[in-house]
Amino acid sequence: MIKINSKKLAKFLGLKAVRLLILLIVIAAISFIMIQLSPIDPVRAYLGQRIVSQEQLAIMGEYWGTNLSLGERVMGWLSTLASGSMGFSLIYRVPVTEVIVQKFTASLTLMVSSWIISGIFGFLLGVLAGAKEGTWIDKVIKTYCYILQSSPTFWIGLVLLMVFSVYLGWFPIGLSVPIGQLSDTVTFWQWLHRLILPAFTLSIVGIASLTMYTRDKLISVKKSDYFLFAQARGESFWGIIKNHGIRNILIPAITIQFMSFNELFGGTILVEQVFAYPGIGQATVAAGLRSDVPLLLGIVIISTIFVFAGNLIADIIYQYVDPRLRGEDDD
Amino acid sequence: MTEAPWYNKGLFSSLNLRQKTLLTIGLTGLVLFVIFICGWLIDANLPTDFAMKMQAPSFSHPFGTDWMGRDMFIRTIKGLSLSIVIGIGASIISSFIATILAFVASVNKWFDEFVSWLIDLFASIPHILLIMMISIALGKGAFGVIMAVAFSHWVNLTRVLRAEVLQINTSEYVALSNRLGRSKLWIAKEHILPLVLSQIFVGTLLVFPHAIMHEASVTFLGFGLSPHEPAIGIILSESMSYLAMGAWWLAFFPGLALLIVVLLFDIIGDNLKRLLDPGEANN
Amino acid sequence: MGKLLEVNNLSISFTQYVQGLNRHDLKVISDLSLDIGESEIVAVLGSSGSGKSLLAHTILGILPYNAHVTGDVKFNGEILDQEKKEKIRGKEICLIPQSVNFLDPLMKVSQQAVGECKDDNERKEKKIRQREVFAKYGLDESVDDLYPFELSGGMARKVLLSTALLNDPDLLIADEPTPGLDSKSVEETIQDIRKLKDQGKGVLLITHEIDVALKTADRIAIFYSGYVIEINKVENFLNSDNLLHPYTKALVDALPHNGFKLTEGVQPLEEVSGCPYYENCPISSDKCANNKPELIEHDGAMIRCFNFNKAVSEEVVDEVVSEEVVDEVVSEGPVEESVSEEIAEEVNGEEANDGA
C-alpha cells in the first residue's frame, strides 16, 4: 500500500542527518560550556574524598585541562566525541558508552512498554470521549486528563507506590533486582514484577495528552462533510467511527505519540527515581548529583538523539503514509 | 452556515459569561493569594516537637506531622508559597525571553530563521534534563531553579508570539508607518507591543503551572532548592524514606496541595484566555 | 399520482447561547411545506447559505443535536420518525452531496461507494453492483482505486451520483450539485438528473442557481428568509406575470438583464412579526407588517402572500392599477411577445372568473 519514492526519501533522510549532526555539535558544545561554567570542579569530582598533594593536583589539572582556555577545552571535547568516545564515567569507572548502553537498554523496556500502553489506551479513551462528546463518559475522561496534566509525575508514582506496594503489598517497594541477587540471575517474572508499577505510572501520565488530542481530532471529524454523508448513506454510528473516524485520526495520533519522546524521557527520569529502577534516569540523576560530567554530557547527547529519532519517525509517517502527501511525491 | 455574524459579538457585550469568568478568576486568585500570604507569614524555622513526631493526620494536625514533629500542613503551605514565588519569577522571566525573541524574529528573515532554530534546539533536549543542566550550571538553589525553569519554558509562548507579530507586521498600518519612515523600534513599541500585550499576559499565566510542577520535579531529584528550604519537592523527596513505614500522609497531602495549586493556576489562565479571546468562548 | 415525499409545516430552529448565557433560538426554516411525486423533480431555490440544505438533513435525520424540528415528513404516506429515517436513509432515500469533500479523503472511492457491509457476501454483491453503476456513468476500473483528492471535478460528480444510485433509491436529494463545475459538467449534471426522472425516481434538487433549477425541475419552490413563499410549475417561470409572489416576479424579471443574484436585497435574518418580504415588497399593505401569510393553494401553485391577487379581490380601482403594472412589466420585459400575450389573456381571464 505504501509506495515510497526512494530518491525523495534519500534526500529527506540526508537533510535530516545533516540537521541532526549540527544539532548534536551545538548541544554538545553548549552543554559542555554550561558544565564548565558551573561550580563543579572536575578535579575535585574525580578525586572525591581523597586527599592529594598540591603537585598532584596540578598534574590532575593538566590532565583535565583546567589550565586551558574555554575555547580549547570545547574543541578538545568535540574532537574526543568525533573519535567516537564519550570519555570515562567517574562513578561507574567504565567508559560512558558502556554505561549508557547498559542503562538505556534497561530503561528502553520501561519506556517502550509504557509508550505502547499509553498509546493504545490514550487513543481508545480519546475515541470514546470524542464519539460520546458531551456525555458523562466524555466528562469523566476529560476531567481525568485535566487532572493528570496538572499533577507531577513523581507524585503519581509516590501515590501508586503507597497504594500498591506499601498498603496492598503487591509489588516490591524498590530496586529492579532483589537485594543480594545478581542482575543476570533475575527471572523474567521477577523482572516483570518490578517493571509493572513504573511502567503503569509512566503510561497513565502519558495518556492524558494523547487522549485529549485524539478526542479533539475525532470531534472535528464528526463535524466533517464526509461524516455527515456516511450517516446519510445509512451507515451505523460506530461503523462510521470505525471506518472513517479512526481511519482519519490514527495517523495523526501515531505521529503525536512519536513526538512525545521528549516527555517520555523526562518522565522516565522521575519515575526511575521514585521506583529506584536502575536505568538511564537514575544514571542521569546520579551523574548530576555526583558531578560525573562525562556521563552527564553523554546522556544529554543520547537523549537528544532519542528525541530526534521520535520526531523523525513522526515526520516520515506524516509524509509517506498519507496518500494525499504521497501523491505529490510521485509526480 | 448557521453562525450569523451577529453571533460573534465578543465577550464584553455579554455580561453574564463575563461576570462568571471574572468571578472564577477572582476567587481562584484569592485562594492563591491567601496561600501565598499565609506561607509568607510562617516562620521558616518551624517548632520541632519530637514527642509529636510521625503523627497520622488528626484534627490538630490535618496533614499529620513529620519525623521532627513539625506540622505538615504548615510545612505544605510554606512550601506552596515558595513554589508560587518561584513560579512567578520563572514565568515572568520566561515570557520576557519569549517577547524579546519574538521581536528579534520579526526583524528579518535571517533572525527569524535563527529564532526558529533556537526553538528547535531547546525542544530537542528532554525538558527535565535541560532544567537539570541549567540548574547545575548556575549552582542550583533558588536562583538556579528560577533561571532553569525560565530558560526552558519560553518555547511555546515564543511560537505563539512570533506568529502574532508576523501577522501584525503585514498589516496596513504597519506598512504605512514604514512608509512614513518610523523606525522598527518605534513600530514595535507603538503598534505591536500593545496588541500582543494580552497574549504575553495570558502566556505568562499559562507558563505558571508548568513552572511550579517542574520546579518541584527538579527539586525532588535534588537539582533545585537546597534541602534546607521548605519546598514541596524537598518534602516529597524526604517522604520517600518514610513511605515503607507507612507514613503515607507525608507524600499524599503535600503532593495533592501542589496539584490543586497547579490546577488553580490552570483555571485562571484558561479563563483569562477566554476573556481575552472571545472566539474560543463561543464554542 | 401518489406522493413520494410530503413535507408539512416543517420548521427548524437552533438553540444557541449568545451574548453570554442568553438563549437564542435561530429559526432557519419556517413552516415549510412541499411534496414530490414519482418521476418528478422539485427544486428548492434559495440564496446560498440560507439553510436550505437543512431540509435535506431533516429528511435524512442527520441534523445536529441542538436543532429543534416541528412539522412532519412523510415518505410514501408514512410519517418518518428518527428511527425510520435511519432505516431508510441510504436505501430508499439517497443524498447526492455537493462536493468531493463529502467523501472520506483517506478511503478509495469504490470502497466508499460500497460502504458498510455485514459480511463478505454482501461486500461482493455490492462490489459488482458498484462496478455496474460506475461503468454506466463512464467511470472505468482505474477510478475504483483512486482517492477522492485524485478525482477531477466532473469525475467527482459522477462518483457522487453513482454512489447515491448504488442502492437504487426511490428518492434522490441533490444538494447543490453544480457549483464549481464548468458549463459542460453542469449540462451533464442536469441531463443526469433528468434521466433519473425518466427512471421513475423523485428528485429533490436544492440549489441557488436559478438557471439550473429552470432547466432541471418540474416545479420550483422559492425559499426566502426561511420561508417557502411560492411553489410553481417551471413553465410559469418563463414569464413573471404567471408567477404570484412579488419576490419571484422580481427574481425572474431580473434574470436576463443583470445575470442572477439572489442574495441581492436584504433577507431578514431575525424573526420578523409579519411577512418576511414586507420591507422590500412593492404591493405590501398594513396587514403584511404584523401578520404572517400562510402558504395557500392557488390554481395548482402554492403562494404565501396576502396581496398576490389584490386586483381580484379588492375594488375595481385596484384592478386598473394592477393592470397598469402588468403592462409596464410586460413592455419592459425581454420575454417573447407571443408568450406574454397568451399569459396576459390567461391572467385576465382568471381575474374575470375570480371576480365574478
PDB file of N, CA, C and O in Angstrom, chain C residues 242-299:
ATOM      1  N   ASN C 242     -47.039  35.126 -14.808  1.00  0.00           N
ATOM      2  CA  ASN C 242     -47.657  33.882 -14.379  1.00  0.00           C
ATOM      3  C   ASN C 242     -47.307  33.535 -12.942  1.00  0.00           C
ATOM      4  O   ASN C 242     -47.849  32.599 -12.381  1.00  0.00           O
ATOM      5  N   LEU C 243     -46.347  34.286 -12.428  1.00  0.00           N
ATOM      6  CA  LEU C 243     -45.925  33.993 -11.069  1.00  0.00           C
ATOM      7  C   LEU C 243     -46.751  34.814 -10.103  1.00  0.00           C
ATOM      8  O   LEU C 243     -47.364  35.826 -10.485  1.00  0.00           O
ATOM      9  N   LEU C 244     -46.781  34.397  -8.871  1.00  0.00           N
ATOM     10  CA  LEU C 244     -47.710  35.009  -7.945  1.00  0.00           C
ATOM     11  C   LEU C 244     -47.044  35.963  -6.955  1.00  0.00           C
ATOM     12  O   LEU C 244     -47.570  37.022  -6.664  1.00  0.00           O
ATOM     13  N   HIS C 245     -45.898  35.584  -6.449  1.00  0.00           N
ATOM     14  CA  HIS C 245     -45.289  36.380  -5.388  1.00  0.00           C
ATOM     15  C   HIS C 245     -44.450  37.512  -5.977  1.00  0.00           C
ATOM     16  O   HIS C 245     -43.735  37.316  -6.958  1.00  0.00           O
ATOM     17  N   PRO C 246     -44.536  38.708  -5.403  1.00  0.00           N
ATOM     18  CA  PRO C 246     -43.758  39.829  -5.944  1.00  0.00           C
ATOM     19  C   PRO C 246     -42.258  39.550  -5.974  1.00  0.00           C
ATOM     20  O   PRO C 246     -41.553  40.007  -6.872  1.00  0.00           O
ATOM     21  N   TYR C 247     -41.761  38.787  -4.986  1.00  0.00           N
ATOM     22  CA  TYR C 247     -40.332  38.481  -4.965  1.00  0.00           C
ATOM     23  C   TYR C 247     -39.968  37.593  -6.153  1.00  0.00           C
ATOM     24  O   TYR C 247     -38.979  37.824  -6.848  1.00  0.00           O
ATOM     25  N   THR C 248     -40.770  36.578  -6.393  1.00  0.00           N
ATOM     26  CA  THR C 248     -40.497  35.678  -7.510  1.00  0.00           C
ATOM     27  C   THR C 248     -40.544  36.442  -8.831  1.00  0.00           C
ATOM     28  O   THR C 248     -39.715  36.239  -9.715  1.00  0.00           O
ATOM     29  N   LYS C 249     -41.512  37.322  -8.921  1.00  0.00           N
ATOM     30  CA  LYS C 249     -41.622  38.142 -10.140  1.00  0.00           C
ATOM     31  C   LYS C 249     -40.351  38.950 -10.346  1.00  0.00           C
ATOM     32  O   LYS C 249     -39.777  38.970 -11.445  1.00  0.00           O
ATOM     33  N   ALA C 250     -39.916  39.596  -9.272  1.00  0.00           N
ATOM     34  CA  ALA C 250     -38.708  40.426  -9.362  1.00  0.00           C
ATOM     35  C   ALA C 250     -37.512  39.579  -9.766  1.00  0.00           C
ATOM     36  O   ALA C 250     -36.678  39.981 -10.588  1.00  0.00           O
ATOM     37  N   LEU C 251     -37.503  38.404  -9.216  1.00  0.00           N
ATOM     38  CA  LEU C 251     -36.408  37.466  -9.481  1.00  0.00           C
ATOM     39  C   LEU C 251     -36.324  37.137 -10.963  1.00  0.00           C
ATOM     40  O   LEU C 251     -35.263  37.214 -11.586  1.00  0.00           O
ATOM     41  N   VAL C 252     -37.453  36.787 -11.502  1.00  0.00           N
ATOM     42  CA  VAL C 252     -37.481  36.362 -12.901  1.00  0.00           C
ATOM     43  C   VAL C 252     -37.251  37.561 -13.809  1.00  0.00           C
ATOM     44  O   VAL C 252     -36.544  37.455 -14.817  1.00  0.00           O
ATOM     45  N   ASP C 253     -37.796  38.679 -13.433  1.00  0.00           N
ATOM     46  CA  ASP C 253     -37.587  39.878 -14.238  1.00  0.00           C
ATOM     47  C   ASP C 253     -36.114  40.242 -14.316  1.00  0.00           C
ATOM     48  O   ASP C 253     -35.640  40.730 -15.338  1.00  0.00           O
ATOM     49  N   ALA C 254     -35.442  40.046 -13.249  1.00  0.00           N
ATOM     50  CA  ALA C 254     -34.039  40.447 -13.198  1.00  0.00           C
ATOM     51  C   ALA C 254     -33.149  39.512 -13.999  1.00  0.00           C
ATOM     52  O   ALA C 254     -32.015  39.832 -14.320  1.00  0.00           O
ATOM     53  N   LEU C 255     -33.681  38.379 -14.319  1.00  0.00           N
ATOM     54  CA  LEU C 255     -32.866  37.286 -14.840  1.00  0.00           C
ATOM     55  C   LEU C 255     -31.982  37.617 -16.049  1.00  0.00           C
ATOM     56  O   LEU C 255     -30.775  37.580 -15.927  1.00  0.00           O
ATOM     57  N   PRO C 256     -32.538  38.001 -17.186  1.00  0.00           N
ATOM     58  CA  PRO C 256     -31.661  38.153 -18.351  1.00  0.00           C
ATOM     59  C   PRO C 256     -30.812  39.426 -18.293  1.00  0.00           C
ATOM     60  O   PRO C 256     -29.742  39.462 -18.874  1.00  0.00           O
ATOM     61  N   HIS C 257     -31.290  40.430 -17.613  1.00  0.00           N
ATOM     62  CA  HIS C 257     -30.562  41.695 -17.602  1.00  0.00           C
ATOM     63  C   HIS C 257     -29.283  41.610 -16.791  1.00  0.00           C
ATOM     64  O   HIS C 257     -28.194  41.829 -17.301  1.00  0.00           O
ATOM     65  N   ASN C 258     -29.451  41.347 -15.530  1.00  0.00           N
ATOM     66  CA  ASN C 258     -28.342  41.537 -14.590  1.00  0.00           C
ATOM     67  C   ASN C 258     -27.596  40.268 -14.272  1.00  0.00           C
ATOM     68  O   ASN C 258     -26.761  40.259 -13.377  1.00  0.00           O
ATOM     69  N   GLY C 259     -27.904  39.220 -14.977  1.00  0.00           N
ATOM     70  CA  GLY C 259     -27.393  37.945 -14.509  1.00  0.00           C
ATOM     71  C   GLY C 259     -28.189  37.682 -13.264  1.00  0.00           C
ATOM     72  O   GLY C 259     -29.133  38.405 -12.964  1.00  0.00           O
ATOM     73  N   PHE C 260     -27.820  36.700 -12.534  1.00  0.00           N
ATOM     74  CA  PHE C 260     -28.696  36.340 -11.431  1.00  0.00           C
ATOM     75  C   PHE C 260     -28.037  36.542 -10.090  1.00  0.00           C
ATOM     76  O   PHE C 260     -26.971  36.031  -9.823  1.00  0.00           O
ATOM     77  N   LYS C 261     -28.653  37.336  -9.260  1.00  0.00           N
ATOM     78  CA  LYS C 261     -28.142  37.481  -7.900  1.00  0.00           C
ATOM     79  C   LYS C 261     -29.274  37.391  -6.904  1.00  0.00           C
ATOM     80  O   LYS C 261     -30.028  38.328  -6.720  1.00  0.00           O
ATOM     81  N   LEU C 262     -29.391  36.254  -6.296  1.00  0.00           N
ATOM     82  CA  LEU C 262     -30.488  36.080  -5.352  1.00  0.00           C
ATOM     83  C   LEU C 262     -30.225  36.790  -4.035  1.00  0.00           C
ATOM     84  O   LEU C 262     -31.130  37.175  -3.333  1.00  0.00           O
ATOM     85  N   THR C 263     -28.959  36.938  -3.713  1.00  0.00           N
ATOM     86  CA  THR C 263     -28.624  37.496  -2.400  1.00  0.00           C
ATOM     87  C   THR C 263     -28.885  39.000  -2.336  1.00  0.00           C
ATOM     88  O   THR C 263     -28.758  39.605  -1.296  1.00  0.00           O
ATOM     89  N   GLU C 264     -29.221  39.562  -3.475  1.00  0.00           N
ATOM     90  CA  GLU C 264     -29.482  40.994  -3.502  1.00  0.00           C
ATOM     91  C   GLU C 264     -30.682  41.347  -2.623  1.00  0.00           C
ATOM     92  O   GLU C 264     -31.624  40.575  -2.500  1.00  0.00           O
ATOM     93  N   GLY C 265     -30.669  42.543  -2.091  1.00  0.00           N
ATOM     94  CA  GLY C 265     -31.747  42.925  -1.183  1.00  0.00           C
ATOM     95  C   GLY C 265     -31.501  42.193   0.115  1.00  0.00           C
ATOM     96  O   GLY C 265     -30.869  41.133   0.138  1.00  0.00           O
ATOM     97  N   VAL C 266     -31.944  42.742   1.208  1.00  0.00           N
ATOM     98  CA  VAL C 266     -31.623  42.117   2.483  1.00  0.00           C
ATOM     99  C   VAL C 266     -32.743  41.181   2.912  1.00  0.00           C
ATOM    100  O   VAL C 266     -33.878  41.604   3.096  1.00  0.00           O
ATOM    101  N   GLN C 267     -32.399  39.914   3.044  1.00  0.00           N
ATOM    102  CA  GLN C 267     -33.368  38.993   3.614  1.00  0.00           C
ATOM    103  C   GLN C 267     -33.219  39.070   5.126  1.00  0.00           C
ATOM    104  O   GLN C 267     -32.119  38.958   5.633  1.00  0.00           O
ATOM    105  N   PRO C 268     -34.321  39.310   5.819  1.00  0.00           N
ATOM    106  CA  PRO C 268     -34.189  39.456   7.273  1.00  0.00           C
ATOM    107  C   PRO C 268     -33.648  38.187   7.918  1.00  0.00           C
ATOM    108  O   PRO C 268     -34.086  37.081   7.586  1.00  0.00           O
ATOM    109  N   LEU C 269     -32.651  38.363   8.784  1.00  0.00           N
ATOM    110  CA  LEU C 269     -32.073  37.213   9.473  1.00  0.00           C
ATOM    111  C   LEU C 269     -32.842  36.893  10.749  1.00  0.00           C
ATOM    112  O   LEU C 269     -32.996  35.751  11.133  1.00  0.00           O
ATOM    113  N   GLU C 270     -33.309  37.962  11.372  1.00  0.00           N
ATOM    114  CA  GLU C 270     -34.030  37.772  12.632  1.00  0.00           C
ATOM    115  C   GLU C 270     -35.477  37.407  12.316  1.00  0.00           C
ATOM    116  O   GLU C 270     -35.973  37.648  11.234  1.00  0.00           O
ATOM    117  N   GLU C 271     -36.089  36.860  13.304  1.00  0.00           N
ATOM    118  CA  GLU C 271     -37.503  36.543  13.187  1.00  0.00           C
ATOM    119  C   GLU C 271     -38.290  37.850  13.049  1.00  0.00           C
ATOM    120  O   GLU C 271     -38.083  38.791  13.821  1.00  0.00           O
ATOM    121  N   VAL C 272     -39.151  37.938  12.036  1.00  0.00           N
ATOM    122  CA  VAL C 272     -39.973  39.149  11.880  1.00  0.00           C
ATOM    123  C   VAL C 272     -41.413  38.829  12.249  1.00  0.00           C
ATOM    124  O   VAL C 272     -41.849  37.675  12.169  1.00  0.00           O
ATOM    125  N   SER C 273     -42.142  39.892  12.620  1.00  0.00           N
ATOM    126  CA  SER C 273     -43.508  39.629  13.076  1.00  0.00           C
ATOM    127  C   SER C 273     -44.466  39.455  11.909  1.00  0.00           C
ATOM    128  O   SER C 273     -45.472  38.773  12.020  1.00  0.00           O
ATOM    129  N   GLY C 274     -44.134  40.075  10.776  1.00  0.00           N
ATOM    130  CA  GLY C 274     -45.057  39.994   9.655  1.00  0.00           C
ATOM    131  C   GLY C 274     -44.503  39.160   8.526  1.00  0.00           C
ATOM    132  O   GLY C 274     -43.773  38.201   8.742  1.00  0.00           O
ATOM    133  N   CYS C 275     -44.883  39.553   7.311  1.00  0.00           N
ATOM    134  CA  CYS C 275     -44.389  38.849   6.137  1.00  0.00           C
ATOM    135  C   CYS C 275     -42.897  39.118   5.981  1.00  0.00           C
ATOM    136  O   CYS C 275     -42.450  40.260   6.115  1.00  0.00           O
ATOM    137  N   PRO C 276     -42.096  38.089   5.722  1.00  0.00           N
ATOM    138  CA  PRO C 276     -40.649  38.298   5.632  1.00  0.00           C
ATOM    139  C   PRO C 276     -40.246  39.223   4.490  1.00  0.00           C
ATOM    140  O   PRO C 276     -39.176  39.809   4.524  1.00  0.00           O
ATOM    141  N   TYR C 277     -41.127  39.366   3.503  1.00  0.00           N
ATOM    142  CA  TYR C 277     -40.777  40.189   2.343  1.00  0.00           C
ATOM    143  C   TYR C 277     -41.308  41.611   2.491  1.00  0.00           C
ATOM    144  O   TYR C 277     -41.134  42.447   1.605  1.00  0.00           O
ATOM    145  N   TYR C 278     -41.959  41.889   3.605  1.00  0.00           N
ATOM    146  CA  TYR C 278     -42.648  43.161   3.809  1.00  0.00           C
ATOM    147  C   TYR C 278     -41.776  44.377   3.478  1.00  0.00           C
ATOM    148  O   TYR C 278     -42.181  45.282   2.751  1.00  0.00           O
ATOM    149  N   GLU C 279     -40.551  44.384   3.980  1.00  0.00           N
ATOM    150  CA  GLU C 279     -39.657  45.530   3.816  1.00  0.00           C
ATOM    151  C   GLU C 279     -39.390  45.861   2.339  1.00  0.00           C
ATOM    152  O   GLU C 279     -39.230  47.014   1.977  1.00  0.00           O
ATOM    153  N   ASN C 280     -39.302  44.811   1.526  1.00  0.00           N
ATOM    154  CA  ASN C 280     -38.908  45.036   0.135  1.00  0.00           C
ATOM    155  C   ASN C 280     -40.084  44.964  -0.838  1.00  0.00           C
ATOM    156  O   ASN C 280     -39.908  45.060  -2.042  1.00  0.00           O
ATOM    157  N   CYS C 281     -41.283  44.760  -0.293  1.00  0.00           N
ATOM    158  CA  CYS C 281     -42.400  44.418  -1.166  1.00  0.00           C
ATOM    159  C   CYS C 281     -43.057  45.650  -1.778  1.00  0.00           C
ATOM    160  O   CYS C 281     -43.355  46.615  -1.075  1.00  0.00           O
ATOM    161  N   PRO C 282     -43.293  45.623  -3.103  1.00  0.00           N
ATOM    162  CA  PRO C 282     -43.960  46.756  -3.748  1.00  0.00           C
ATOM    163  C   PRO C 282     -45.478  46.770  -3.509  1.00  0.00           C
ATOM    164  O   PRO C 282     -46.105  47.813  -3.654  1.00  0.00           O
ATOM    165  N   ILE C 283     -46.061  45.672  -3.183  1.00  0.00           N
ATOM    166  CA  ILE C 283     -47.520  45.629  -3.054  1.00  0.00           C
ATOM    167  C   ILE C 283     -47.949  45.386  -1.608  1.00  0.00           C
ATOM    168  O   ILE C 283     -49.043  44.913  -1.341  1.00  0.00           O
ATOM    169  N   SER C 284     -47.068  45.696  -0.669  1.00  0.00           N
ATOM    170  CA  SER C 284     -47.396  45.405   0.719  1.00  0.00           C
ATOM    171  C   SER C 284     -48.515  46.295   1.230  1.00  0.00           C
ATOM    172  O   SER C 284     -48.717  47.417   0.753  1.00  0.00           O
ATOM    173  N   SER C 285     -49.251  45.774   2.165  1.00  0.00           N
ATOM    174  CA  SER C 285     -50.293  46.565   2.812  1.00  0.00           C
ATOM    175  C   SER C 285     -50.032  46.555   4.316  1.00  0.00           C
ATOM    176  O   SER C 285     -49.116  45.872   4.782  1.00  0.00           O
ATOM    177  N   ASP C 286     -50.825  47.285   5.053  1.00  0.00           N
ATOM    178  CA  ASP C 286     -50.617  47.363   6.502  1.00  0.00           C
ATOM    179  C   ASP C 286     -50.681  46.004   7.165  1.00  0.00           C
ATOM    180  O   ASP C 286     -49.977  45.724   8.128  1.00  0.00           O
ATOM    181  N   LYS C 287     -51.546  45.187   6.615  1.00  0.00           N
ATOM    182  CA  LYS C 287     -51.752  43.857   7.161  1.00  0.00           C
ATOM    183  C   LYS C 287     -50.443  43.055   7.186  1.00  0.00           C
ATOM    184  O   LYS C 287     -50.191  42.257   8.094  1.00  0.00           O
ATOM    185  N   CYS C 288     -49.619  43.304   6.165  1.00  0.00           N
ATOM    186  CA  CYS C 288     -48.400  42.497   5.999  1.00  0.00           C
ATOM    187  C   CYS C 288     -47.382  42.752   7.100  1.00  0.00           C
ATOM    188  O   CYS C 288     -46.520  41.923   7.352  1.00  0.00           O
ATOM    189  N   ALA C 289     -47.465  43.908   7.714  1.00  0.00           N
ATOM    190  CA  ALA C 289     -46.436  44.270   8.679  1.00  0.00           C
ATOM    191  C   ALA C 289     -46.488  43.386   9.915  1.00  0.00           C
ATOM    192  O   ALA C 289     -45.454  43.024  10.478  1.00  0.00           O
ATOM    193  N   ASN C 290     -47.680  43.018  10.336  1.00  0.00           N
ATOM    194  CA  ASN C 290     -47.800  42.296  11.598  1.00  0.00           C
ATOM    195  C   ASN C 290     -48.441  40.925  11.510  1.00  0.00           C
ATOM    196  O   ASN C 290     -48.600  40.256  12.516  1.00  0.00           O
ATOM    197  N   ASN C 291     -48.834  40.529  10.317  1.00  0.00           N
ATOM    198  CA  ASN C 291     -49.433  39.206  10.177  1.00  0.00           C
ATOM    199  C   ASN C 291     -48.628  38.381   9.186  1.00  0.00           C
ATOM    200  O   ASN C 291     -48.179  38.887   8.156  1.00  0.00           O
ATOM    201  N   LYS C 292     -48.479  37.128   9.519  1.00  0.00           N
ATOM    202  CA  LYS C 292     -47.754  36.244   8.613  1.00  0.00           C
ATOM    203  C   LYS C 292     -48.726  35.576   7.655  1.00  0.00           C
ATOM    204  O   LYS C 292     -49.689  34.955   8.103  1.00  0.00           O
ATOM    205  N   PRO C 293     -48.478  35.713   6.379  1.00  0.00           N
ATOM    206  CA  PRO C 293     -49.350  34.998   5.434  1.00  0.00           C
ATOM    207  C   PRO C 293     -49.080  33.495   5.484  1.00  0.00           C
ATOM    208  O   PRO C 293     -47.957  33.060   5.740  1.00  0.00           O
ATOM    209  N   GLU C 294     -50.136  32.729   5.266  1.00  0.00           N
ATOM    210  CA  GLU C 294     -49.988  31.279   5.203  1.00  0.00           C
ATOM    211  C   GLU C 294     -49.678  30.877   3.763  1.00  0.00           C
ATOM    212  O   GLU C 294     -49.956  31.618   2.826  1.00  0.00           O
ATOM    213  N   LEU C 295     -49.115  29.676   3.642  1.00  0.00           N
ATOM    214  CA  LEU C 295     -48.889  29.142   2.301  1.00  0.00           C
ATOM    215  C   LEU C 295     -50.207  28.541   1.829  1.00  0.00           C
ATOM    216  O   LEU C 295     -50.723  27.596   2.429  1.00  0.00           O
ATOM    217  N   ILE C 296     -50.807  29.151   0.787  1.00  0.00           N
ATOM    218  CA  ILE C 296     -52.116  28.642   0.358  1.00  0.00           C
ATOM    219  C   ILE C 296     -52.048  28.192  -1.093  1.00  0.00           C
ATOM    220  O   ILE C 296     -51.154  28.601  -1.852  1.00  0.00           O
ATOM    221  N   GLU C 297     -52.999  27.379  -1.458  1.00  0.00           N
ATOM    222  CA  GLU C 297     -53.010  26.892  -2.819  1.00  0.00           C
ATOM    223  C   GLU C 297     -53.765  27.877  -3.694  1.00  0.00           C
ATOM    224  O   GLU C 297     -54.774  28.458  -3.297  1.00  0.00           O
ATOM    225  N   HIS C 298     -53.221  28.086  -4.877  1.00  0.00           N
ATOM    226  CA  HIS C 298     -53.928  28.939  -5.808  1.00  0.00           C
ATOM    227  C   HIS C 298     -53.661  28.418  -7.204  1.00  0.00           C
ATOM    228  O   HIS C 298     -52.528  28.467  -7.700  1.00  0.00           O
ATOM    229  N   ASP C 299     -54.670  27.878  -7.797  1.00  0.00           N
ATOM    230  CA  ASP C 299     -54.571  27.422  -9.189  1.00  0.00           C
ATOM    231  C   ASP C 299     -53.377  26.485  -9.396  1.00  0.00           C
ATOM    232  O   ASP C 299     -52.524  26.708 -10.254  1.00  0.00           O
TER     233      ASP C 299
END
